[in-house]
Coordinates of C-alpha atoms in Angstrom, one line a residue:
Chain A
M824 CA 106.7 104.2 50.9
T825 CA 107.0 105.3 54.5
P826 CA 110.1 103.9 56.4
D827 CA 107.9 101.5 58.2
Q828 CA 106.6 100.3 55.1
F829 CA 110.0 100.0 53.6
D830 CA 111.2 98.0 56.7
E831 CA 108.3 95.7 56.6
R832 CA 108.5 94.8 52.8
V833 CA 112.3 94.1 53.2
G834 CA 111.7 92.3 56.4
A835 CA 109.0 90.3 54.9
E836 CA 111.1 89.3 51.9
L837 CA 113.9 88.1 54.0
R838 CA 112.1 86.4 56.7
G839 CA 110.7 83.8 54.2
E840 CA 114.2 83.1 53.0
A841 CA 115.4 79.6 53.6
I842 CA 118.9 78.7 52.4
P843 CA 120.1 74.9 52.3
A844 CA 122.4 74.4 55.2
P845 CA 125.8 73.0 54.3
A846 CA 126.3 69.3 54.3
G847 CA 127.9 68.1 57.3
L848 CA 126.7 70.7 59.6
W849 CA 124.7 68.3 61.6
A850 CA 127.6 66.1 62.0
D851 CA 129.6 68.8 63.6
I852 CA 126.6 69.9 65.8
E853 CA 126.1 66.4 66.9
A854 CA 129.8 66.0 67.7
R855 CA 129.5 68.8 70.3
L856 CA 126.1 67.9 71.6
P857 CA 126.2 66.1 75.1
P858 CA 126.2 62.4 74.6
E859 CA 122.7 60.9 74.4
R860 CA 121.3 59.5 77.6
R861 CA 121.7 55.7 77.2
R862 CA 118.8 53.7 78.1
H863 CA 120.2 51.3 80.4
V864 CA 118.5 48.6 82.3
A865 CA 118.9 49.7 85.9
G866 CA 120.0 47.1 88.4
W867 CA 116.7 47.3 90.3
W868 CA 114.9 46.5 87.5
W869 CA 116.9 43.3 87.1
L870 CA 116.7 42.7 90.8
G871 CA 112.9 43.1 90.8
G872 CA 112.5 40.7 87.9
G873 CA 114.9 38.3 89.4
L874 CA 113.0 38.3 92.8
A875 CA 109.7 37.9 90.9
L876 CA 111.1 34.8 89.2
V877 CA 112.4 33.4 92.4
V878 CA 109.1 33.8 94.1
L879 CA 107.4 32.5 91.2
F880 CA 109.3 29.3 91.0
A881 CA 109.5 28.8 94.6
V882 CA 105.6 28.7 94.6
V883 CA 105.3 26.6 91.5
G884 CA 108.4 24.7 91.7
T885 CA 107.0 22.2 94.2
R886 CA 104.0 21.4 92.1
W887 CA 106.3 21.4 88.9
A888 CA 108.4 18.8 90.6
G889 CA 105.3 16.7 91.3
L890 CA 105.4 17.0 94.9
R891 CA 103.6 19.0 97.6
P892 CA 105.5 20.6 100.5
D893 CA 104.2 17.8 102.6
G894 CA 105.5 15.0 100.3
L895 CA 102.2 14.0 98.9
P896 CA 101.6 13.9 95.1
A897 CA 101.1 17.0 93.4
V898 CA 97.8 16.4 91.8
V899 CA 95.8 16.2 94.8
P900 CA 92.6 17.8 95.8
P901 CA 92.7 21.5 96.0
P902 CA 91.7 23.1 99.1
L903 CA 88.3 22.5 100.1
A904 CA 87.3 26.2 100.1
D905 CA 88.7 26.5 96.6
V906 CA 86.4 23.7 95.3
R907 CA 83.3 24.8 97.0
T908 CA 83.7 28.5 96.0
A909 CA 83.9 27.4 92.4
R910 CA 80.5 26.3 92.3
P911 CA 77.8 25.7 94.9
L912 CA 77.1 22.0 95.2
P913 CA 74.5 20.2 96.7
Q914 CA 74.9 18.9 100.2
K915 CA 75.7 15.0 100.1
P916 CA 76.4 12.6 102.8
A917 CA 80.1 12.3 103.7
T918 CA 80.4 9.1 101.6
A919 CA 79.9 9.5 97.9
T920 CA 79.9 7.2 94.9
L921 CA 81.7 7.7 91.9
G922 CA 79.3 7.9 89.0
A923 CA 76.3 7.7 91.3
A924 CA 73.0 8.7 89.9
S925 CA 69.9 9.4 91.7
D926 CA 68.0 6.5 90.5
R927 CA 70.7 4.1 90.9
P928 CA 69.5 1.0 92.9
S929 CA 71.0 0.7 96.4
G930 CA 71.5 -1.9 99.0
A931 CA 72.6 -5.4 98.8
D932 CA 70.8 -5.9 95.4
A933 CA 72.6 -3.3 93.7
P934 CA 74.8 -4.5 90.8
A935 CA 78.4 -3.9 91.7
A936 CA 79.1 -2.6 88.2
R937 CA 81.3 0.3 89.6
P938 CA 83.4 0.3 92.8
T939 CA 82.2 2.3 95.7
V940 CA 84.8 4.8 96.7
G941 CA 84.8 6.1 100.4
P942 CA 86.1 9.5 101.7
F943 CA 89.3 10.6 100.1
R944 CA 92.5 9.2 101.3
P945 CA 95.6 9.4 99.2
A946 CA 95.7 5.8 98.7
S947 CA 92.3 5.8 97.2
A948 CA 93.7 7.8 94.2
S949 CA 96.0 4.9 93.5
P950 CA 96.2 3.8 89.8
A951 CA 94.6 0.5 90.6
V952 CA 91.6 2.0 92.2
V953 CA 91.3 4.6 89.4
S954 CA 91.7 2.2 86.6
A955 CA 89.4 -0.1 88.0
A956 CA 86.9 2.7 88.5
L957 CA 87.4 4.5 85.1
P958 CA 88.5 2.6 82.0
G959 CA 91.2 4.4 80.2
A960 CA 92.3 6.2 83.3
T961 CA 95.7 4.5 83.1
D962 CA 96.7 6.6 80.1
A963 CA 98.1 9.1 82.2
S964 CA 99.0 12.6 81.0
P965 CA 101.1 14.2 82.4
A966 CA 103.4 11.4 83.1
P967 CA 101.7 9.2 85.6
S968 CA 102.8 9.0 89.3
A969 CA 101.5 7.2 92.1
G970 CA 99.0 9.8 92.9
T971 CA 98.3 11.5 89.5
P972 CA 96.2 9.2 87.4
S973 CA 94.8 11.2 84.6
L974 CA 93.3 10.7 81.2
A975 CA 94.8 11.8 78.0
V976 CA 92.9 14.7 76.6
P977 CA 93.3 15.5 73.0
T978 CA 94.5 19.0 72.2
R979 CA 92.7 21.2 69.7
G980 CA 95.5 23.3 68.4
L981 CA 98.2 25.8 69.4
G982 CA 97.8 27.1 72.8
Q983 CA 94.2 26.0 73.2
R984 CA 92.8 24.4 76.0
P985 CA 91.8 20.9 75.7
D986 CA 88.0 20.1 75.6
I987 CA 87.5 18.8 79.1
S988 CA 84.1 17.6 79.8
P989 CA 83.0 17.5 83.4
V990 CA 83.2 13.8 83.2
A991 CA 86.7 13.8 81.8
R992 CA 87.7 16.3 84.4
M993 CA 86.3 14.1 87.1
A994 CA 88.4 11.2 85.6
M995 CA 91.6 13.3 85.5
Q996 CA 91.0 14.4 89.3
P997 CA 89.1 11.8 90.9
A998 CA 90.6 12.7 94.1
S999 CA 89.5 16.3 93.9
A1000 CA 85.9 15.2 93.7
L1001 CA 86.0 12.6 96.1
A1002 CA 87.7 14.8 98.7
A1003 CA 85.1 17.3 98.3
D1004 CA 82.5 14.6 98.9
E1005 CA 80.9 15.5 95.7
A1006 CA 80.8 12.4 93.6
E1007 CA 78.1 13.3 91.2
S1008 CA 80.0 15.9 89.4
A1009 CA 83.4 17.3 89.4
P1010 CA 84.1 20.9 90.4
V1011 CA 84.5 22.3 86.9
R1012 CA 85.1 25.9 86.1
A1013 CA 83.7 27.1 82.9
T1014 CA 86.4 29.5 82.3
Q1015 CA 89.9 28.5 82.1
F1016 CA 91.4 31.8 81.9
L1017 CA 95.1 32.0 81.3
P1018 CA 96.5 34.8 83.4
Q1019 CA 99.0 35.9 81.0
V1020 CA 96.6 37.0 78.5
P1021 CA 95.5 40.5 79.6
M1022 CA 99.0 41.1 80.7
R1023 CA 100.1 41.4 77.0
Q1024 CA 97.1 43.5 76.0
L1025 CA 98.1 45.8 78.6
S1026 CA 101.8 45.7 79.0
W1027 CA 102.9 48.4 76.7
A1028 CA 104.0 51.5 78.3
E1029 CA 106.1 53.7 76.2
K1030 CA 107.8 57.0 77.1
T1031 CA 104.6 58.6 76.5
P1032 CA 101.8 60.2 78.5
V1033 CA 99.6 57.1 77.7
S1034 CA 100.1 53.6 77.4
F1035 CA 97.8 50.9 76.1
G1036 CA 97.5 48.0 73.8
H1037 CA 100.3 47.7 71.4
Y1038 CA 100.5 51.4 70.5
P1039 CA 103.8 53.0 70.7
V1040 CA 102.2 56.5 71.2
P1041 CA 102.6 59.1 70.5
V1042 CA 105.9 60.1 69.1
S1043 CA 108.5 57.5 70.2
S1044 CA 108.1 55.1 67.3
A1045 CA 110.8 56.5 65.1
D1046 CA 113.6 55.3 67.3
R1047 CA 112.7 51.9 67.7
S1048 CA 113.1 48.8 65.8
P1049 CA 110.1 47.2 64.3
W1050 CA 111.4 43.7 65.4
E1051 CA 110.3 42.5 68.7
L1052 CA 111.0 39.4 70.3
Y1053 CA 108.2 38.0 72.4
L1054 CA 108.9 35.1 74.7
S1055 CA 105.8 33.9 76.8
A1056 CA 105.7 31.1 79.0
A1057 CA 103.1 29.7 81.4
V1058 CA 103.9 27.0 83.9
G1059 CA 102.1 25.1 86.4
P1060 CA 99.5 22.4 86.0
A1061 CA 96.3 22.1 87.6
Q1062 CA 95.1 24.8 89.7
R1063 CA 97.7 27.2 89.7
H1064 CA 99.6 29.1 87.2
G1065 CA 102.7 30.9 87.1
F1066 CA 104.1 32.7 84.3
V1067 CA 107.1 34.6 83.1
F1068 CA 107.5 36.9 80.1
A1069 CA 110.1 38.8 78.5
D1070 CA 110.2 41.4 75.6
G1071 CA 113.3 42.1 73.9
L1072 CA 113.7 45.2 71.7
S1073 CA 116.8 45.4 69.5
A1074 CA 116.8 49.1 69.1
S1075 CA 117.9 50.2 72.4
S1076 CA 118.8 47.2 74.4
A1077 CA 115.6 47.7 76.3
A1078 CA 113.9 44.9 78.0
E1079 CA 110.7 44.3 79.7
F1080 CA 110.2 41.3 82.0
G1081 CA 108.2 40.2 84.9
G1082 CA 106.4 37.5 86.4
G1083 CA 103.2 36.7 88.1
F1084 CA 101.3 34.2 90.0
S1085 CA 97.8 32.9 89.8
A1086 CA 96.5 30.9 92.8
D1087 CA 93.5 30.3 90.8
R1088 CA 93.2 30.2 87.1
N1089 CA 90.5 32.9 87.2
I1090 CA 92.5 35.5 89.2
A1091 CA 96.2 36.5 88.4
L1092 CA 98.4 38.9 89.9
T1093 CA 101.4 40.2 87.9
A1094 CA 104.2 42.5 88.2
Q1095 CA 106.3 43.8 85.3
S1096 CA 108.9 46.3 84.9
G1097 CA 110.1 47.8 81.8
A1098 CA 113.5 49.3 81.3
R1099 CA 112.7 51.0 78.2
S1100 CA 110.0 53.1 79.5
G1101 CA 111.0 53.3 83.0
D1102 CA 107.5 52.0 84.1
L1103 CA 106.6 49.7 86.7
N1104 CA 103.2 47.9 86.1
A1105 CA 101.0 46.0 88.4
R1106 CA 97.8 44.4 87.4
L1107 CA 95.1 42.2 88.6
N1108 CA 93.5 40.0 86.1
G1109 CA 90.4 38.1 86.5
A1110 CA 87.7 36.2 84.8
N1111 CA 84.5 34.5 85.9
Q1112 CA 82.9 31.4 84.8
H1113 CA 80.4 33.4 82.7
G1114 CA 82.9 34.4 80.3
L1115 CA 83.7 37.9 81.7
A1116 CA 87.2 38.8 81.9
G1117 CA 88.7 42.1 83.4
A1118 CA 91.9 43.4 84.5
L1119 CA 93.0 46.4 86.6
R1120 CA 96.3 47.9 85.9
F1121 CA 98.4 50.6 87.7
E1122 CA 101.5 51.9 86.1
A1123 CA 103.9 54.2 87.5
H1124 CA 106.4 56.0 85.0
H1125 CA 109.2 57.9 85.5
R1126 CA 108.7 61.6 85.2
S1127 CA 105.6 61.2 87.7
R1128 CA 103.3 59.8 85.0
L1129 CA 100.7 57.7 86.5
T1130 CA 98.2 55.4 84.7
L1131 CA 95.2 53.6 86.0
A1132 CA 93.5 51.5 83.6
A1133 CA 90.7 49.0 83.7
T1134 CA 89.8 46.4 81.1
V1135 CA 86.9 44.5 80.5
A1136 CA 86.3 41.8 77.9
L1137 CA 83.1 40.1 77.3
A1138 CA 84.9 36.9 76.6
P1139 CA 88.1 35.6 77.6
S1140 CA 88.7 34.3 74.0
A1141 CA 88.7 38.1 72.9
L1142 CA 91.8 38.4 75.1
T1143 CA 93.4 35.6 74.0
A1144 CA 92.7 36.3 70.5
L1145 CA 94.2 39.6 70.8
T1146 CA 97.3 38.8 72.6
E1147 CA 99.0 36.2 70.8
S1148 CA 98.3 33.7 73.4
T1149 CA 95.9 30.7 73.9
S1150 CA 92.9 31.3 71.5
V1151 CA 89.4 30.2 71.1
A1152 CA 87.7 30.7 67.9
G1153 CA 85.2 33.5 67.8
I1154 CA 84.6 37.2 67.7
A1155 CA 84.7 39.1 70.9
P1156 CA 85.2 42.7 71.8
V1157 CA 87.6 44.1 74.4
L1158 CA 86.8 47.5 76.1
T1159 CA 89.5 49.3 78.0
V1160 CA 88.8 52.4 80.1
Q1161 CA 91.8 54.1 81.3
R1162 CA 92.7 57.3 82.9
T1163 CA 96.2 58.8 82.5
A1164 CA 98.0 61.8 83.9
F1165 CA 97.6 63.8 80.6
Y1166 CA 94.4 62.4 79.2
R1167 CA 90.9 62.1 80.3
P1168 CA 89.4 58.7 80.9
V1169 CA 89.3 57.2 77.4
A1170 CA 87.8 54.0 76.1
E1171 CA 89.5 51.7 73.7
L1172 CA 87.5 49.1 71.8
D1173 CA 89.1 46.2 70.1
L1174 CA 87.5 43.5 68.0
G1175 CA 89.3 40.1 67.6
Y1176 CA 88.8 37.1 65.7
A1177 CA 90.7 33.8 66.0
L1178 CA 90.3 31.2 63.4
P1179 CA 91.8 27.7 64.2
L1180 CA 92.8 25.7 61.1
G1181 CA 94.4 22.5 62.3
R1182 CA 97.9 23.3 63.2
W1183 CA 97.6 26.7 62.0
R1184 CA 95.6 29.6 63.8
L1185 CA 94.8 32.9 62.2
D1186 CA 94.1 36.0 64.2
A1187 CA 92.7 39.2 63.1
F1188 CA 91.7 42.2 65.1
A1189 CA 91.1 46.0 64.8
G1190 CA 90.6 48.5 67.3
A1191 CA 90.5 52.3 67.9
I1192 CA 90.8 54.8 70.7
G1193 CA 90.3 58.5 71.2
L1194 CA 92.3 60.4 73.6
S1195 CA 91.0 63.8 74.8
P1196 CA 93.8 65.7 76.6
K1197 CA 93.8 67.7 79.6
R1198 CA 95.6 70.8 80.0
V1199 CA 99.0 69.9 81.3
T1200 CA 101.9 71.9 82.6
L1201 CA 104.9 71.6 80.5
N1202 CA 108.1 73.6 80.9
A1203 CA 106.2 75.8 83.5
E1204 CA 103.6 76.6 81.0
T1205 CA 100.2 75.2 80.7
V1206 CA 99.6 73.8 77.2
R1207 CA 96.8 71.7 75.8
L1208 CA 97.9 68.6 74.0
P1209 CA 96.1 67.8 70.8
T1210 CA 93.1 65.5 70.8
Q1211 CA 94.3 62.2 69.1
V1212 CA 92.7 59.3 67.7
F1213 CA 94.5 56.0 67.1
V1214 CA 93.5 53.1 65.1
K1215 CA 95.1 49.8 64.8
A1216 CA 94.5 46.6 62.8
G1217 CA 96.5 43.5 62.6
L1218 CA 96.8 40.0 61.2
G1219 CA 98.6 37.1 62.9
V1220 CA 99.4 33.5 62.3
A1221 CA 100.4 30.9 64.7
Y1222 CA 101.8 27.4 63.9
E1223 CA 101.8 24.7 66.3
L1224 CA 105.2 22.8 66.0
T1225 CA 104.3 20.4 68.9
P1226 CA 101.3 20.4 71.2
R1227 CA 103.3 22.6 73.5
L1228 CA 105.5 24.6 71.2
G1229 CA 104.4 27.2 68.7
L1230 CA 105.5 29.9 66.5
I1231 CA 103.7 33.2 66.4
A1232 CA 104.0 36.0 63.9
R1233 CA 101.8 39.0 63.5
G1234 CA 101.8 42.4 62.0
T1235 CA 100.1 45.4 63.4
Y1236 CA 99.4 48.5 61.7
A1237 CA 98.9 51.2 64.0
R1238 CA 98.7 55.2 63.6
P1239 CA 101.1 56.0 64.9
G1240 CA 103.6 53.0 65.1
S1241 CA 103.3 49.8 63.3
R1242 CA 105.2 46.6 64.3
L1243 CA 105.8 43.2 63.4
T1244 CA 105.9 40.7 66.1
G1245 CA 107.6 37.3 66.1
G1246 CA 107.7 34.9 69.0
L1247 CA 107.9 31.5 70.3
Q1248 CA 105.4 30.2 72.7
Y1249 CA 105.9 27.1 74.9
R1250 CA 103.3 25.8 77.2
F1251 CA 104.6 23.7 80.0
Chain B
M511 CA 119.7 68.5 52.3
G512 CA 119.0 65.4 50.2
D513 CA 120.1 63.1 53.1
I514 CA 117.5 61.5 55.2
P515 CA 117.4 61.6 59.0
A516 CA 119.2 58.9 60.8
S517 CA 115.9 57.7 62.3
C518 CA 114.3 57.2 58.9
A519 CA 117.4 55.9 57.1
S520 CA 117.5 52.8 59.4
C521 CA 114.1 52.4 60.4
L522 CA 112.1 49.9 58.5
L523 CA 109.1 50.8 60.6
C524 CA 109.0 54.0 59.0
V525 CA 109.1 52.6 55.5
L526 CA 106.4 50.2 56.4
R527 CA 104.2 52.7 57.9
D528 CA 104.3 54.8 54.9
P529 CA 105.4 53.3 51.8
T530 CA 105.5 56.6 50.0
R531 CA 108.5 57.5 52.1
S532 CA 110.6 55.3 49.9
V533 CA 109.5 57.2 46.9
L534 CA 110.2 60.4 48.6
R535 CA 113.6 59.3 49.7
A536 CA 114.4 58.1 46.1
T537 CA 113.3 61.5 44.6
G538 CA 115.4 63.5 47.3
V539 CA 112.4 65.3 48.9
S540 CA 113.5 67.4 51.9
P541 CA 113.5 65.1 55.0
S542 CA 111.9 67.7 56.8
T543 CA 108.6 66.9 55.2
L544 CA 109.0 63.4 56.5
H545 CA 108.4 64.5 60.1
T546 CA 105.1 66.2 59.5
A547 CA 103.4 63.7 62.0
D548 CA 105.4 65.1 65.0
T549 CA 104.4 68.6 66.2
D550 CA 107.1 70.9 67.3
N551 CA 106.0 70.6 70.9
A552 CA 106.2 66.9 70.8
L553 CA 109.7 67.2 69.2
V554 CA 110.7 69.6 71.8
R555 CA 109.8 67.5 74.6
R556 CA 111.6 64.6 73.2
A557 CA 114.6 66.8 72.6
L558 CA 114.4 68.1 76.1
T559 CA 115.5 64.6 77.2
N560 CA 118.6 64.9 74.8
E561 CA 116.8 62.4 72.3
R562 CA 119.1 62.5 69.2
V563 CA 116.3 61.6 67.0
A564 CA 114.2 64.6 68.1
Q565 CA 117.0 66.9 67.9
R566 CA 117.9 65.8 64.4
A567 CA 114.2 66.1 63.5
L568 CA 114.0 69.6 64.6
Y569 CA 117.3 70.4 62.9
D570 CA 115.8 68.9 59.7
R571 CA 112.8 71.1 60.1
Y572 CA 114.6 74.4 60.7
A573 CA 118.1 74.1 59.5
D574 CA 117.5 76.1 56.3
T575 CA 115.9 79.0 58.2
V576 CA 118.6 79.2 60.6
Y577 CA 121.3 78.9 58.2
A578 CA 119.7 81.8 56.2
I579 CA 119.6 84.0 59.3
C580 CA 123.3 83.3 60.0
L581 CA 124.2 84.2 56.5
R582 CA 122.5 87.7 57.0
Y583 CA 124.8 88.4 60.0
S584 CA 128.0 86.8 58.7
P585 CA 130.5 88.3 56.4
D586 CA 130.9 85.0 54.6
A587 CA 129.6 81.4 54.3
D588 CA 132.2 80.0 56.5
T589 CA 131.4 82.3 59.3
A590 CA 127.7 81.6 58.7
R591 CA 128.4 77.9 59.1
D592 CA 130.1 78.5 62.5
F593 CA 127.3 80.7 63.6
A594 CA 124.7 78.1 62.6
Q595 CA 126.5 75.5 64.5
E596 CA 126.7 77.8 67.6
A597 CA 123.2 78.7 67.2
W598 CA 121.9 75.2 67.2
L599 CA 124.0 74.2 70.1
R600 CA 122.7 77.0 72.1
A601 CA 119.1 76.4 71.0
F602 CA 119.4 72.7 72.3
A603 CA 120.8 73.9 75.5
K604 CA 118.1 76.5 76.0
L605 CA 115.2 74.5 74.7
D606 CA 113.8 74.3 78.2
Q607 CA 113.3 78.0 77.9
Y608 CA 110.8 77.5 75.0
D609 CA 107.4 77.8 76.6
G610 CA 105.4 76.2 73.8
T611 CA 103.0 78.8 73.4
G612 CA 104.7 80.8 70.5
S613 CA 105.9 79.3 67.2
L614 CA 109.0 77.4 67.7
E615 CA 110.3 79.0 64.4
G616 CA 110.0 82.5 65.8
W617 CA 111.9 81.4 69.0
L618 CA 114.5 80.0 67.0
R619 CA 114.9 83.0 64.8
R620 CA 115.3 85.4 67.6
L621 CA 117.7 83.0 69.4
T622 CA 119.8 82.7 66.3
A623 CA 119.9 86.4 65.7
R624 CA 120.9 87.2 69.2
Q625 CA 123.5 84.4 69.0
C626 CA 125.0 85.9 65.8
V627 CA 125.1 89.2 67.3
S628 CA 126.8 87.9 70.4
L629 CA 129.4 86.1 68.4
L630 CA 130.0 89.1 66.2
R631 CA 130.5 91.2 69.4
K632 CA 133.1 88.6 70.6
R633 CA 134.8 89.1 67.3
G634 CA 135.1 92.7 67.7
V635 CA 132.4 94.1 65.5
R636 CA 132.0 97.8 65.7
T637 CA 128.7 98.8 67.3
A638 CA 129.7 102.1 68.5
E639 CA 127.3 105.0 68.6
L640 CA 127.4 107.4 65.7
P641 CA 126.7 111.1 65.6
A642 CA 123.1 111.8 65.4
V643 CA 123.3 113.7 62.0
L644 CA 120.5 112.1 59.8
P645 CA 121.2 111.8 56.2
K646 CA 118.6 112.7 53.6
G647 CA 116.3 109.9 52.7
Y648 CA 115.5 108.4 49.3
H649 CA 112.3 107.5 47.8
V650 CA 112.1 103.9 46.8
E651 CA 108.8 102.4 45.2
P652 CA 107.5 99.3 46.7
E653 CA 107.5 97.4 43.5
A654 CA 111.3 98.1 43.4
V655 CA 111.8 96.1 46.7
E656 CA 109.4 93.4 45.5
A657 CA 111.3 93.1 42.3
L658 CA 114.5 92.1 44.2
S659 CA 115.1 88.6 45.2
A660 CA 115.8 87.8 48.8
A661 CA 119.3 87.0 47.8
E662 CA 119.6 90.4 46.1
L663 CA 118.4 92.1 49.2
R664 CA 120.6 90.2 51.4
A665 CA 123.5 91.1 49.3
H666 CA 122.7 94.8 49.5
I667 CA 122.2 94.6 53.4
A668 CA 125.3 92.8 53.6
A669 CA 127.2 95.6 52.0
L670 CA 125.9 98.1 54.7
P671 CA 128.2 99.1 57.4
E672 CA 128.2 96.5 60.2
G673 CA 126.6 98.4 62.7
Y674 CA 123.8 99.5 60.4
R675 CA 123.3 95.9 59.1
L676 CA 123.1 94.5 62.6
V677 CA 120.3 97.0 63.7
F678 CA 118.5 96.6 60.5
N679 CA 118.4 92.9 60.7
L680 CA 117.5 92.6 64.3
V681 CA 114.5 95.3 64.1
A682 CA 113.5 95.3 60.5
V683 CA 113.7 91.7 59.7
E684 CA 113.7 89.8 63.0
G685 CA 111.2 92.0 64.5
L686 CA 112.9 92.8 67.9
T687 CA 112.2 96.0 69.6
H688 CA 114.8 98.7 69.8
A689 CA 115.1 97.9 73.5
E690 CA 115.8 94.2 72.6
A691 CA 118.2 95.2 69.7
A692 CA 120.0 97.5 72.0
E693 CA 120.5 95.2 74.6
A694 CA 121.8 92.5 72.2
L695 CA 124.2 95.1 70.8
G696 CA 125.2 96.6 73.9
I697 CA 124.1 100.2 72.8
S698 CA 121.3 102.4 73.9
A699 CA 117.8 102.2 72.5
S700 CA 118.1 105.7 70.9
S701 CA 121.2 104.6 69.1
S702 CA 119.4 101.7 67.8
R703 CA 116.7 104.0 66.4
S704 CA 119.1 106.3 64.9
Q705 CA 121.2 103.5 63.4
L706 CA 118.1 101.9 61.9
T707 CA 117.3 105.1 60.3
R708 CA 120.8 105.3 58.8
A709 CA 120.7 101.7 57.7
R710 CA 117.3 102.4 56.1
V711 CA 118.6 105.5 54.1
A712 CA 121.7 103.7 53.1
L713 CA 119.8 100.8 51.9
Q714 CA 117.3 103.1 50.1
R715 CA 120.1 104.8 48.6
R716 CA 121.8 101.5 47.1
L717 CA 118.4 100.5 45.9
A718 CA 117.7 104.0 44.3
Q719 CA 121.1 103.8 42.7
L720 CA 120.4 100.4 41.4
L721 CA 117.0 101.3 40.0
T722 CA 118.5 104.4 38.2
V723 CA 121.2 102.3 36.6
C724 CA 118.6 99.8 35.6
L725 CA 116.2 102.5 34.0

């Protein structure tokens, strides 16, 4: 055996040797390691969130209090432009008649079965006028006021929108229709899209190169608690929505919160800050009256990670079903395409189903995403991250305690990183 | 090493994600096997931010290897423990120098060996150059080496003079070049070569004597 062979044989024998380290060695090492950087909620995060809340309630507060800035009742006609853009309506004379039909007799011989209402004036929306025009209109909900007659609309379950027919909507907001000089039909939007919905779908941004959905990817799940407190609130009646939300994570005192405002139920602009991930999110959510919903999201992370994502859902119910919020029964896919700093544009597909059962609602969803990484520079060296495929599936249940208050629980299996979510939802 | 990493001991998530974890924990399987989902590079990235969980995961994964290296360079177990502690602290401090291209284990092995040598030199180990008088070599059959366990080989190497032992460990076992070993030991490369030769001959002599006794 040559010297080199001898060295190699001895070296090979010893290189594979592993001897159990003595117990307590890690404790000694850990005691001498620099203290772990505490994830603290920076002051400017709180400041940003606080400002968002202030703006939110400043905008919504007047409506919430039932008054407009000019002192008129809150439920008054929306801006004319808003009504007309919602749906192109036929041109009519300036004076319209509530409940008018094309074949209705006119002139002095016409039966005075229903009162004729002239152009909108605040006084024309008084309870007396409306109750005379619409039987049952005196059952006001929310609490009636001088200018807010409305019909009680039955709710269909936790977080679900009431079934509002055009006629009922007109009955609820006669002034809106009248002010628009559109007496034959009320301006009804087919999509009552709650703006906080895509927000939850897209809100998670972990300390990772990518962030999407509910995935705590790719390696940060080990240090976090599986328990998540989810609070969601949507405020604002009628045409405008404001909302606040907060996530509390028990593992490291992290918090995410933010607020948003929707000038229209179909468009929402939200801002969110996350102390855990050091990210700042801004997104624009939208939905049209044909059932299409979408969201654009921009995220800025610490360590210069940027994420731009776009989401499209074929039906708003899909988003609602997937995001613990208002739900409509049915199956609908959600497709998300996003581009991140470390990964090429990827597509994520979710399928969700929500089943209302009286006061209960069952949610189920499944999804998958594949990540094809780019070469990235790490520690001054160019490395290639591994291609990853993540799958997730979950079941959720919600229970309606009251028409406005509900409990939500769901379990999500994801690879990697599963979680249990419990929450309380209150609809103002 | 039957203890479970802190991240897993308190993490219900891990148990829910992998129910077999509970079984593994109960059966005392090495916790290093429980982190197979995380690549070395992923753990390094997290450990670079001083994330304790990732540091612990790296420790769990390579603690036994590092300690074995320290034992080869140390005169006793207590010293090896000190060496291992210092090696890990240095590894975490220098983790940003790991470029991610080679294996983390190889990087750790070299770092540990250098750290052990450095500590030994601080303690006054004799690495002085020896006269270049080469002793006569001994013939040892390959099977004789293979017949010995790693622990037996380590014991024979530990019995070598300290200078021999260091060079042999650095070059023959850890795979350092003579230039690298010489730099670590503070000697010339030629001295490293000659000491390796002496170390090899001394080790072969011990093994030959052992085999003679055995036969």
